[in-house]
């Protein structure tokens, strides 16, 4: 069962988005409301709309890639991660999520290892680096 989406908040943000076609943040917020509710197709619509208005949002671009992954569109997911990494090659959250999609979506374990090792290199001690370390350890246990 999907978590509920805050219908009142959605209505409020949609009204803002309708009234202000240039309002990037309303679109971003709608995307995250839907992403959190695991309504990935709705999240994609709003993240894409936000990126049309401001294509330089690395976090939104990365989470659009995550949403593509969850609707089983691996090619678009990987392409979106590539776009995010072009903008911010050392973004730890992007690298971490990229590794996850490579490992579980693309079965590209070598690529996942590279991404997670890069997280450790660029953001040592960060929550992302700790998650990458855990992922690497699990991978090494599963695939010695």
mmCIF file of C-alpha atoms in Angstrom:
data_model
loop_
_atom_site.group_PDB
_atom_site.id
_atom_site.type_symbol
_atom_site.label_atom_id
_atom_site.label_comp_id
_atom_site.label_asym_id
_atom_site.label_seq_id
_atom_site.Cartn_x
_atom_site.Cartn_y
_atom_site.Cartn_z
ATOM 1 C CA UNK A 1 0.000 0.000 0.000
ATOM 2 C CA UNK A 2 1.283 3.445 -0.922
ATOM 3 C CA UNK A 3 1.773 6.090 1.736
ATOM 4 C CA UNK A 4 -0.847 8.822 1.523
ATOM 5 C CA UNK A 5 -0.075 12.048 -0.247
ATOM 6 C CA UNK A 6 -1.029 15.250 1.570
ATOM 7 C CA UNK A 7 -3.998 16.222 -0.623
ATOM 8 C CA UNK A 8 -4.355 19.676 0.931
ATOM 9 C CA UNK A 9 -0.673 20.452 0.350
ATOM 10 C CA UNK A 10 -0.901 19.135 -3.222
ATOM 11 C CA UNK A 11 -3.927 21.359 -3.892
ATOM 12 C CA UNK A 12 -2.137 24.361 -2.402
ATOM 13 C CA UNK A 13 1.023 23.804 -4.463
ATOM 14 C CA UNK A 14 -0.924 23.083 -7.653
ATOM 15 C CA UNK A 15 -2.754 26.381 -7.218
ATOM 16 C CA UNK A 16 0.601 28.154 -6.873
ATOM 17 C CA UNK A 17 1.980 26.306 -9.916
ATOM 18 C CA UNK A 18 -1.122 27.187 -11.967
ATOM 19 C CA UNK A 19 -1.013 30.845 -10.924
ATOM 20 C CA UNK A 20 2.752 31.219 -11.348
ATOM 21 C CA UNK A 21 4.080 29.324 -14.382
ATOM 22 C CA UNK A 22 7.617 30.486 -13.501
ATOM 23 C CA UNK A 23 7.498 29.174 -9.902
ATOM 24 C CA UNK A 24 10.177 26.494 -9.796
ATOM 25 C CA UNK A 25 9.878 25.739 -6.081
ATOM 26 C CA UNK A 26 6.186 24.799 -6.220
ATOM 27 C CA UNK A 27 7.030 22.247 -8.907
ATOM 28 C CA UNK A 28 9.989 20.912 -6.937
ATOM 29 C CA UNK A 29 7.854 20.626 -3.794
ATOM 30 C CA UNK A 30 5.116 18.779 -5.713
ATOM 31 C CA UNK A 31 7.722 16.404 -7.115
ATOM 32 C CA UNK A 32 8.994 15.593 -3.633
ATOM 33 C CA UNK A 33 5.483 15.173 -2.209
ATOM 34 C CA UNK A 34 4.775 12.604 -4.898
ATOM 35 C CA UNK A 35 8.207 10.966 -4.601
ATOM 36 C CA UNK A 36 7.721 10.546 -0.848
ATOM 37 C CA UNK A 37 4.305 8.998 -1.529
ATOM 38 C CA UNK A 38 5.924 6.621 -4.046
ATOM 39 C CA UNK A 39 3.790 8.072 -6.845
ATOM 40 C CA UNK A 40 6.736 8.154 -9.195
ATOM 41 C CA UNK A 41 4.925 9.003 -12.430
ATOM 42 C CA UNK A 42 3.452 12.113 -10.783
ATOM 43 C CA UNK A 43 6.858 13.002 -9.330
ATOM 44 C CA UNK A 44 8.398 12.734 -12.802
ATOM 45 C CA UNK A 45 5.899 15.217 -14.252
ATOM 46 C CA UNK A 46 6.707 17.857 -11.632
ATOM 47 C CA UNK A 47 10.474 17.281 -11.549
ATOM 48 C CA UNK A 48 10.616 17.543 -15.348
ATOM 49 C CA UNK A 49 8.586 20.779 -15.189
ATOM 50 C CA UNK A 50 10.934 22.216 -12.554
ATOM 51 C CA UNK A 51 14.001 21.316 -14.614
ATOM 52 C CA UNK A 52 12.567 23.014 -17.703
ATOM 53 C CA UNK A 53 12.468 26.224 -15.663
ATOM 54 C CA UNK A 54 15.812 25.668 -13.902
ATOM 55 C CA UNK A 55 17.904 22.856 -15.401
ATOM 56 C CA UNK A 56 20.801 23.407 -12.965
ATOM 57 C CA UNK A 57 19.135 21.773 -9.932
ATOM 58 C CA UNK A 58 21.345 18.776 -9.246
ATOM 59 C CA UNK A 59 19.195 17.315 -6.455
ATOM 60 C CA UNK A 60 16.032 17.514 -8.556
ATOM 61 C CA UNK A 61 17.834 16.019 -11.549
ATOM 62 C CA UNK A 62 19.152 13.162 -9.419
ATOM 63 C CA UNK A 63 15.781 12.424 -7.854
ATOM 64 C CA UNK A 64 14.204 12.516 -11.308
ATOM 65 C CA UNK A 65 16.666 9.736 -12.158
ATOM 66 C CA UNK A 66 15.513 7.830 -9.074
ATOM 67 C CA UNK A 67 11.869 8.233 -10.142
ATOM 68 C CA UNK A 68 12.697 6.961 -13.640
ATOM 69 C CA UNK A 69 14.357 3.931 -12.044
ATOM 70 C CA UNK A 70 11.233 3.183 -10.016
ATOM 71 C CA UNK A 71 9.030 3.246 -13.127
ATOM 72 C CA UNK A 72 11.433 0.742 -14.728
ATOM 73 C CA UNK A 73 12.948 3.191 -17.188
ATOM 74 C CA UNK A 74 16.594 2.337 -16.582
ATOM 75 C CA UNK A 75 17.900 4.088 -19.697
ATOM 76 C CA UNK A 76 16.299 7.391 -18.749
ATOM 77 C CA UNK A 77 17.431 6.942 -15.145
ATOM 78 C CA UNK A 78 21.061 6.431 -16.163
ATOM 79 C CA UNK A 79 20.871 9.304 -18.626
ATOM 80 C CA UNK A 80 19.498 11.583 -15.906
ATOM 81 C CA UNK A 81 22.254 10.553 -13.498
ATOM 82 C CA UNK A 82 24.803 11.329 -16.230
ATOM 83 C CA UNK A 83 23.273 14.802 -16.566
ATOM 84 C CA UNK A 84 23.458 15.322 -12.791
ATOM 85 C CA UNK A 85 27.084 14.212 -12.714
ATOM 86 C CA UNK A 86 27.937 16.558 -15.586
ATOM 87 C CA UNK A 87 26.675 19.430 -13.421
ATOM 88 C CA UNK A 88 28.232 18.175 -10.184
ATOM 89 C CA UNK A 89 30.765 15.366 -10.703
ATOM 90 C CA UNK A 90 31.523 15.083 -6.976
ATOM 91 C CA UNK A 91 27.982 15.301 -5.557
ATOM 92 C CA UNK A 92 28.001 12.531 -2.950
ATOM 93 C CA UNK A 93 24.227 11.969 -2.938
ATOM 94 C CA UNK A 94 24.132 11.665 -6.720
ATOM 95 C CA UNK A 95 27.072 9.253 -6.745
ATOM 96 C CA UNK A 96 25.495 7.142 -3.997
ATOM 97 C CA UNK A 97 22.126 6.886 -5.764
ATOM 98 C CA UNK A 98 23.838 6.298 -9.117
ATOM 99 C CA UNK A 99 25.672 3.334 -7.583
ATOM 100 C CA UNK A 100 22.413 1.924 -6.236
ATOM 101 C CA UNK A 101 20.717 2.165 -9.635
ATOM 102 C CA UNK A 102 23.764 0.662 -11.359
ATOM 103 C CA UNK A 103 23.847 -2.263 -8.927
ATOM 104 C CA UNK A 104 20.161 -3.063 -8.674
ATOM 105 C CA UNK A 105 18.820 -1.766 -11.957
ATOM 106 C CA UNK A 106 21.681 -2.351 -14.336
ATOM 107 C CA UNK A 107 23.395 -5.258 -12.585
ATOM 108 C CA UNK A 108 26.604 -3.264 -13.179
ATOM 109 C CA UNK A 109 28.468 -4.174 -10.011
ATOM 110 C CA UNK A 110 31.798 -2.767 -11.199
ATOM 111 C CA UNK A 111 30.159 0.569 -12.006
ATOM 112 C CA UNK A 112 28.405 0.584 -8.629
ATOM 113 C CA UNK A 113 31.702 -0.100 -6.834
ATOM 114 C CA UNK A 114 33.349 2.775 -8.701
ATOM 115 C CA UNK A 115 30.509 5.144 -7.797
ATOM 116 C CA UNK A 116 30.515 4.151 -4.127
ATOM 117 C CA UNK A 117 34.306 4.364 -3.848
ATOM 118 C CA UNK A 118 34.065 7.851 -5.354
ATOM 119 C CA UNK A 119 31.533 8.805 -2.655
ATOM 120 C CA UNK A 120 34.036 7.693 -0.012
ATOM 121 C CA UNK A 121 36.774 9.714 -1.717
ATOM 122 C CA UNK A 122 34.839 12.978 -2.207
ATOM 123 C CA UNK A 123 32.850 13.022 1.036
ATOM 124 C CA UNK A 124 34.695 11.025 3.705
ATOM 125 C CA UNK A 125 32.765 10.715 6.948
ATOM 126 C CA UNK A 126 29.504 11.927 5.408
ATOM 127 C CA UNK A 127 26.235 10.009 5.754
ATOM 128 C CA UNK A 128 26.562 9.203 2.033
ATOM 129 C CA UNK A 129 30.065 7.796 2.558
ATOM 130 C CA UNK A 130 28.821 5.660 5.432
ATOM 131 C CA UNK A 131 25.981 4.353 3.231
ATOM 132 C CA UNK A 132 28.470 3.697 0.415
ATOM 133 C CA UNK A 133 30.750 1.790 2.800
ATOM 134 C CA UNK A 134 27.811 -0.339 3.934
ATOM 135 C CA UNK A 135 26.770 -0.991 0.321
ATOM 136 C CA UNK A 136 30.322 -2.000 -0.607
ATOM 137 C CA UNK A 137 30.536 -4.362 2.369
ATOM 138 C CA UNK A 138 27.193 -5.974 1.475
ATOM 139 C CA UNK A 139 28.280 -6.331 -2.132
ATOM 140 C CA UNK A 140 31.560 -7.954 -1.139
ATOM 141 C CA UNK A 141 29.727 -10.411 1.131
ATOM 142 C CA UNK A 142 27.225 -11.293 -1.609
ATOM 143 C CA UNK A 143 29.853 -11.391 -4.384
ATOM 144 C CA UNK A 144 33.214 -12.371 -2.838
#
